[in-house]
Every structure is written in structure tokens, then in C-alpha cells.
Amino acid sequence: MLSTSDIIRNAQRAGMALPAFNIPYLPMMQPVVRAVADQDSFALIAVARLEWMKFEAKSPAAVLEEFMRWNQPNHVRIHLDHVPVIDEDKQQVDYLGIIQEALELGYQSVMVDGSRLGLAENIAATRQAVELAHRASRPCEAELGAVLGHEAGPLPPYEELFASGRGFTDVQEAARFVRETGCDWLSVAIGNIHGAISGALKDQKKVEARLNLDHLERLRQATGVPLVLHGGSGVKRESVLAAVKQGIVKINIGTEIRQAYEAALRETKSVAAAQDAVYDRTGWLIRDYFGISGNRKQLTD
Ligand SMILES: [Zn+2]
């Protein structure tokens, strides 16, 4: 069985996106895995700490158990998304404990998020997480720059954010960060934003984000590792496809399938109908948005 690192490398070589679908509600697992397999594609299945703290994913163990129920090893791998060092509510997190637990459970890749720290502290925290993951022969993703959106309250106007480049991953810092932490994949901020997760904002349609491709090119050259785009929901399609040609490999999709699930559940009160909505949206993303139906063989051979 190919490792997640190998598959990411194959996707990078082929210039193809590797989506990572987040599972904030356990019943989303089955339709997401089924859609990926039915499209004969390949994807990561992911859960972030805030999805078991603030949504209904329950725990890393519960998500892994659900994953093993529906797992199709030719089509999916399980990834631990955002384990923040400082969380969206400014609380300290036992991030190494959570990452260690996930590695022991069998998560095939992990992420540490020290992006709320200063550079030196982010490097120190990330390096420890990378060491844990590498000791278990698993890749570790890290984040540098501010992919905003998880914090409570409204964002500043998007066009203002984009034009100012505020929070974008700094190119020199990124080179140093990758060198000193040994992280395998780097999540970058180039105009992408997370979907809101709190209050009424979490049901709102996301703004259509754009990506600064020149900045991405500089980051690609400076880091030399596969880059990750968080907040993949609602980015202009042509921006995403161009970014994939320029170093982005893994693309996180959370808000789009979560809102499909929640809206259908609200309307029909039926989990089965909500699962159908997730199946349809996931299939649409793979086939019509990323255009990667049928790519499984290319990534796993
Ligand atoms: Zn993220």
C-alpha cells in the first residue's frame, strides 16, 4: 500500500489536486468515501480538533472508527487536520498529546498549526510535532501565515485583506520554517480564508476568495515542499486550478460539504437525505470542480 507521502508526490508530479474532505459530522464519512470511490478518484478524509470540540465528530477515535467502517484503501487515507498550539479561542492546547494519540490510533498523516504563534515559537512547536510524526513514519503538515476565518466575529472586507496581503505567508520566513522544522507539507496563506464556524456566520455563504499566484510561485521556489491550500471551499475555480499548476497539491474542503449536510438535514430532518446531499456535492467537486474523476490509477500506481 502506497503511503500518503507517495500519493501526494504522485499528485504533485501529475499536476493534480488532492482534496482533503473534512468530516464534522460522523454520518458524512460514508457518502464522502463512496463518492470518491464512485468517481474512481483519490482523496484524504480529515478531521480537525474544532470539529470534535464544536461540531459532532466526537473524537479522533470516533472518526477513525467510522473511517474503518467504510474505508476503501485504493481511494482514501485518513488525515488529522488542524491541531492548534493556541486555538481559535486563544486557549493553550495539548497539541503533542492529541497528535501522539492520533498516530497511535493509526492516522496516516497529521497537521500541527502553530500559526497563531510568532515565527520562532511556531518553529519550535512544529519541530516537536514533526519529530513525533516522523518517529511513527508519518508525514506532518504545518501552517505559516494567517489563514483567517475560524476566529469569532466578522472578517475585515475581503478585497481590503487581499489587496494588502495582510497575513500572507512571508517568503523568507517560509524558507527558514521548512528548513528548521522538517515539515513535509506547508499550508500557506495567499488570499484563502477558512469558512466561519461560529454563530450565525457559520451558515453564511463564503466570500469568493482569490489567490495571489505570483506570491504562490515565490513560496513554491523558496520551500520546495508540496503546499496546502486551506479554505478551499468557495475559491474561484480558475484560481484553484492555476494554483495546482504552481505548487498547491492538497486542498482542504470543509465548509462546502458541511453546509450541504446541514442544509439538507434542516430541510428534511433525514440523515439519509443529508448524506445524499453530501454524496452529490462531493461527486460534483471531484468531477466538475477539480476535474479529477478517474485519476486513482495515476496516483496509486
Ligand atoms: Zn484549515
Coordinates of C-alpha atoms and ligand atoms in Angstrom, one line a residue:
M1 CA 0.0 0.0 0.0
L2 CA 1.4 3.4 -1.0
S3 CA 1.9 5.9 1.8
T4 CA 0.2 9.2 1.9
S5 CA 3.5 10.9 1.1
D6 CA 3.9 8.8 -2.1
I7 CA 0.4 9.7 -3.2
I8 CA 1.0 13.4 -2.6
R9 CA 4.2 13.2 -4.6
N10 CA 2.4 11.5 -7.4
A11 CA -0.3 14.1 -7.4
Q12 CA 2.3 16.8 -7.5
R13 CA 4.1 15.2 -10.4
A14 CA 0.8 14.9 -12.3
G15 CA -0.2 18.5 -11.5
M16 CA -3.4 17.2 -9.9
A17 CA -5.3 18.4 -6.9
L18 CA -5.6 16.0 -3.9
P19 CA -8.7 17.1 -2.0
A20 CA -8.9 16.6 1.8
F21 CA -12.6 16.4 2.8
N22 CA -13.4 17.4 6.4
I23 CA -15.8 15.3 8.5
P24 CA -17.5 17.5 11.2
Y25 CA -20.5 15.0 11.4
L26 CA -19.8 11.3 11.5
P27 CA -22.6 10.4 9.0
M28 CA -20.7 12.4 6.4
M29 CA -18.0 9.7 6.3
Q30 CA -19.9 7.1 4.3
P31 CA -21.1 9.4 1.4
V32 CA -17.8 11.1 1.1
V33 CA -15.8 7.8 0.8
R34 CA -18.5 6.4 -1.6
A35 CA -18.4 9.5 -3.8
V36 CA -14.5 9.4 -4.1
A37 CA -14.6 5.7 -4.9
D38 CA -17.5 6.0 -7.4
Q39 CA -15.6 8.8 -9.2
D40 CA -12.6 6.4 -9.2
S41 CA -10.5 9.2 -7.7
F42 CA -8.4 9.6 -4.6
A43 CA -8.8 11.9 -1.5
L44 CA -7.8 12.4 2.1
I45 CA -10.5 12.2 4.8
A46 CA -9.8 14.7 7.5
V47 CA -10.9 15.8 10.9
A48 CA -9.7 18.9 12.8
R49 CA -9.8 19.4 16.6
L50 CA -12.5 22.1 16.3
E51 CA -14.7 19.5 14.5
W52 CA -14.8 17.3 17.6
M53 CA -14.9 20.2 20.0
K54 CA -17.5 22.4 18.3
F55 CA -19.3 20.1 15.8
E56 CA -20.3 16.4 16.1
A57 CA -17.2 14.5 15.1
K58 CA -16.9 13.4 18.8
S59 CA -13.2 12.4 18.9
P60 CA -10.2 11.3 16.8
A61 CA -11.1 7.7 17.9
A62 CA -14.7 8.0 16.8
V63 CA -13.7 9.4 13.4
L64 CA -11.1 6.7 12.9
E65 CA -13.7 4.0 13.8
E66 CA -16.2 5.4 11.3
F67 CA -13.4 5.6 8.7
M68 CA -12.5 1.9 9.2
R69 CA -16.2 1.0 8.7
W70 CA -16.2 2.5 5.2
N71 CA -12.5 2.6 4.2
Q72 CA -11.6 1.9 0.6
P73 CA -7.8 1.8 0.7
N74 CA -7.5 2.3 -3.0
H75 CA -9.3 5.6 -2.7
V76 CA -8.8 7.3 0.7
R77 CA -6.4 7.9 3.5
I78 CA -7.2 9.4 7.0
H79 CA -5.6 12.7 8.0
L80 CA -5.6 14.6 11.3
D81 CA -6.2 18.2 10.3
H82 CA -5.5 21.4 12.4
V83 CA -4.3 20.6 15.9
P84 CA -3.6 24.2 17.0
V85 CA -1.0 25.1 19.6
I86 CA -3.2 28.0 20.5
D87 CA -6.8 27.5 19.5
E88 CA -9.3 29.9 17.9
D89 CA -10.5 30.9 21.4
K90 CA -6.9 31.7 22.4
Q91 CA -6.6 28.6 24.7
Q92 CA -3.4 26.6 25.0
V93 CA -3.9 23.1 23.6
D94 CA -2.1 19.8 24.5
Y95 CA -1.2 19.5 20.8
L96 CA 1.5 16.9 21.2
G97 CA -0.8 14.7 23.3
I98 CA -3.5 14.8 20.6
I99 CA -1.1 14.2 17.8
Q100 CA 0.5 11.3 19.6
E101 CA -2.9 9.8 20.3
A102 CA -3.8 10.1 16.6
L103 CA -0.6 8.5 15.5
E104 CA -1.2 5.6 17.9
L105 CA -4.8 5.2 16.6
G106 CA -3.5 4.9 13.0
Y107 CA -3.9 8.3 11.4
Q108 CA -1.8 8.2 8.3
S109 CA -0.7 11.9 8.4
V110 CA -1.1 14.8 10.8
M111 CA -1.1 18.6 11.0
V112 CA 0.2 20.9 13.6
D113 CA -1.0 24.5 13.5
G114 CA 1.3 27.0 15.3
S115 CA 0.3 29.9 13.0
R116 CA -1.1 31.9 16.0
L117 CA 2.4 32.0 17.4
G118 CA 5.4 34.1 16.5
L119 CA 7.8 32.7 14.0
A120 CA 10.4 31.3 16.5
E121 CA 7.7 29.8 18.7
N122 CA 5.9 28.3 15.7
I123 CA 9.1 26.7 14.5
A124 CA 9.8 25.2 18.0
A125 CA 6.3 23.8 18.4
T126 CA 6.2 22.5 14.8
R127 CA 9.5 20.8 15.1
Q128 CA 8.3 18.8 18.1
A129 CA 5.2 17.6 16.3
V130 CA 7.2 16.7 13.2
E131 CA 9.6 14.6 15.3
L132 CA 6.6 12.7 16.8
A133 CA 5.2 12.1 13.3
H134 CA 8.5 11.1 11.8
R135 CA 9.2 8.7 14.6
A136 CA 6.0 6.9 13.6
S137 CA 7.0 7.2 9.9
R138 CA 4.0 9.5 9.1
P139 CA 4.2 12.9 7.3
C140 CA 3.4 16.2 9.2
E141 CA 1.8 19.3 7.7
A142 CA 2.3 22.7 9.3
E143 CA 1.0 26.2 8.7
L144 CA 2.7 29.5 8.4
G145 CA 0.9 32.8 7.8
A146 CA -2.7 33.6 8.8
V147 CA -5.5 31.7 7.1
L148 CA -8.2 33.7 8.8
G149 CA -11.8 32.8 9.4
H150 CA -12.0 30.4 12.4
E151 CA -12.0 33.3 14.9
A152 CA -15.3 34.6 16.2
G153 CA -16.7 37.8 14.7
P154 CA -16.7 39.2 11.2
L155 CA -13.6 39.4 8.9
P156 CA -12.4 42.7 7.6
P157 CA -13.7 43.3 4.0
Y158 CA -12.2 40.6 1.8
E159 CA -10.9 42.9 -1.0
E160 CA -9.1 45.0 1.6
L161 CA -7.4 41.9 3.0
F162 CA -6.4 40.6 -0.4
A163 CA -5.0 43.9 -1.6
S164 CA -3.0 44.5 1.5
G165 CA -1.6 40.9 1.6
R166 CA -2.1 41.0 5.4
G167 CA -1.4 37.6 6.9
F168 CA 0.1 36.2 3.7
T169 CA 2.8 33.7 4.3
D170 CA 6.2 35.5 4.1
V171 CA 8.6 34.0 1.5
Q172 CA 11.8 34.3 3.5
E173 CA 10.1 33.0 6.7
A174 CA 8.7 30.1 4.8
A175 CA 12.1 29.0 3.6
R176 CA 13.5 29.1 7.1
F177 CA 10.4 27.5 8.6
V178 CA 10.6 24.4 6.3
R179 CA 14.4 24.1 6.7
E180 CA 14.2 24.3 10.5
T181 CA 11.1 22.3 11.2
G182 CA 11.4 19.5 8.6
C183 CA 7.7 19.7 7.9
D184 CA 6.6 17.6 4.9
W185 CA 3.8 19.8 3.6
L186 CA 3.2 23.5 4.2
S187 CA -0.2 25.2 4.5
V188 CA 0.1 28.8 3.1
A189 CA -1.9 32.0 3.2
I190 CA -2.2 33.6 -0.3
G191 CA -5.7 35.0 -0.2
N192 CA -7.5 31.9 1.0
I193 CA -9.7 32.0 4.1
H194 CA -11.5 29.5 6.3
G195 CA -15.2 29.2 6.5
A196 CA -16.7 30.8 9.6
I197 CA -17.5 28.2 12.3
S198 CA -19.4 30.1 15.0
G199 CA -22.8 31.6 15.5
A200 CA -25.0 32.7 12.5
L201 CA -21.9 33.3 10.4
K202 CA -21.3 29.6 10.0
D203 CA -24.3 29.3 7.8
Q204 CA -23.4 32.2 5.5
K205 CA -22.2 31.7 2.0
K206 CA -18.4 32.2 2.0
V207 CA -16.9 35.1 0.1
E208 CA -15.4 34.0 -3.2
A209 CA -11.7 34.1 -2.4
R210 CA -9.0 34.7 -4.9
L211 CA -5.4 33.6 -4.8
N212 CA -2.2 35.6 -5.4
L213 CA -0.4 33.3 -7.8
D214 CA 2.8 35.3 -8.1
H215 CA 3.2 35.0 -4.3
L216 CA 2.5 31.3 -4.5
E217 CA 5.2 30.9 -7.1
R218 CA 7.7 32.6 -4.8
L219 CA 6.6 30.3 -2.0
R220 CA 7.0 27.2 -4.2
Q221 CA 10.5 28.1 -5.2
A222 CA 11.5 29.1 -1.6
T223 CA 10.2 26.0 0.1
G224 CA 10.4 23.0 -2.3
V225 CA 7.7 21.1 -0.4
P226 CA 4.1 20.3 -1.5
L227 CA 1.9 23.2 -0.5
V228 CA -1.5 23.0 1.0
L229 CA -4.5 25.3 0.5
H230 CA -6.8 25.6 3.4
G231 CA -10.2 27.2 3.0
G232 CA -10.6 25.5 -0.4
S233 CA -14.4 25.9 -0.4
G234 CA -15.6 28.9 -2.5
V235 CA -12.3 29.8 -4.1
K236 CA -12.8 30.8 -7.8
R237 CA -12.3 27.6 -9.8
E238 CA -9.8 29.1 -12.3
S239 CA -7.7 30.3 -9.3
V240 CA -7.6 26.9 -7.8
L241 CA -6.7 25.1 -11.0
A242 CA -3.9 27.6 -11.7
A243 CA -2.6 27.2 -8.1
V244 CA -2.4 23.4 -8.6
K245 CA -0.1 24.0 -11.5
Q246 CA 2.0 26.2 -9.2
G247 CA 2.8 24.1 -6.2
I248 CA -0.5 23.5 -4.4
V249 CA -1.2 19.8 -4.1
K250 CA -3.5 19.2 -1.1
I251 CA -6.7 21.3 -1.0
N252 CA -8.9 21.2 2.1
I253 CA -12.6 21.2 1.6
G254 CA -14.7 21.8 4.7
T255 CA -17.4 24.4 4.6
E256 CA -18.9 23.4 1.2
I257 CA -19.8 19.8 2.2
R258 CA -20.6 20.7 5.8
Q259 CA -23.2 23.3 4.7
A260 CA -24.7 20.8 2.2
Y261 CA -25.2 18.3 5.0
E262 CA -26.6 20.9 7.5
A263 CA -28.9 22.5 4.9
A264 CA -30.4 19.1 3.8
L265 CA -30.8 17.9 7.4
R266 CA -32.5 21.2 8.4
E267 CA -34.9 20.9 5.5
T268 CA -35.7 17.2 5.6
K269 CA -34.9 16.1 9.1
S270 CA -33.5 13.0 7.5
V271 CA -29.8 11.9 7.9
A272 CA -30.1 9.7 4.8
A273 CA -31.2 12.7 2.7
A274 CA -28.3 14.8 4.2
Q275 CA -25.9 12.0 3.3
D276 CA -27.3 12.0 -0.3
A277 CA -26.6 15.8 -0.4
V278 CA -23.0 15.2 0.7
Y279 CA -22.6 12.4 -1.8
D280 CA -23.8 14.6 -4.7
R281 CA -21.7 17.6 -3.6
T282 CA -18.5 15.6 -3.2
G283 CA -19.0 13.9 -6.6
W284 CA -19.6 17.3 -8.2
L285 CA -16.4 18.7 -6.6
I286 CA -14.3 15.8 -7.9
R287 CA -15.8 15.6 -11.3
D288 CA -16.8 19.2 -12.3
Y289 CA -14.7 21.4 -10.0
F290 CA -11.3 19.7 -9.7
G291 CA -11.8 17.6 -12.9
I292 CA -10.0 14.6 -11.4
S293 CA -12.5 11.7 -12.0
G294 CA -10.7 8.5 -12.9
N295 CA -7.3 9.7 -11.7
R296 CA -6.9 7.0 -9.0
K297 CA -4.7 4.7 -11.0
Q298 CA -2.4 7.5 -11.9
L299 CA -1.9 8.4 -8.2
T300 CA -1.6 5.0 -6.7
D301 CA 0.4 3.0 -9.3
Ligands
ZN1 ZN -7.6 24.8 7.7

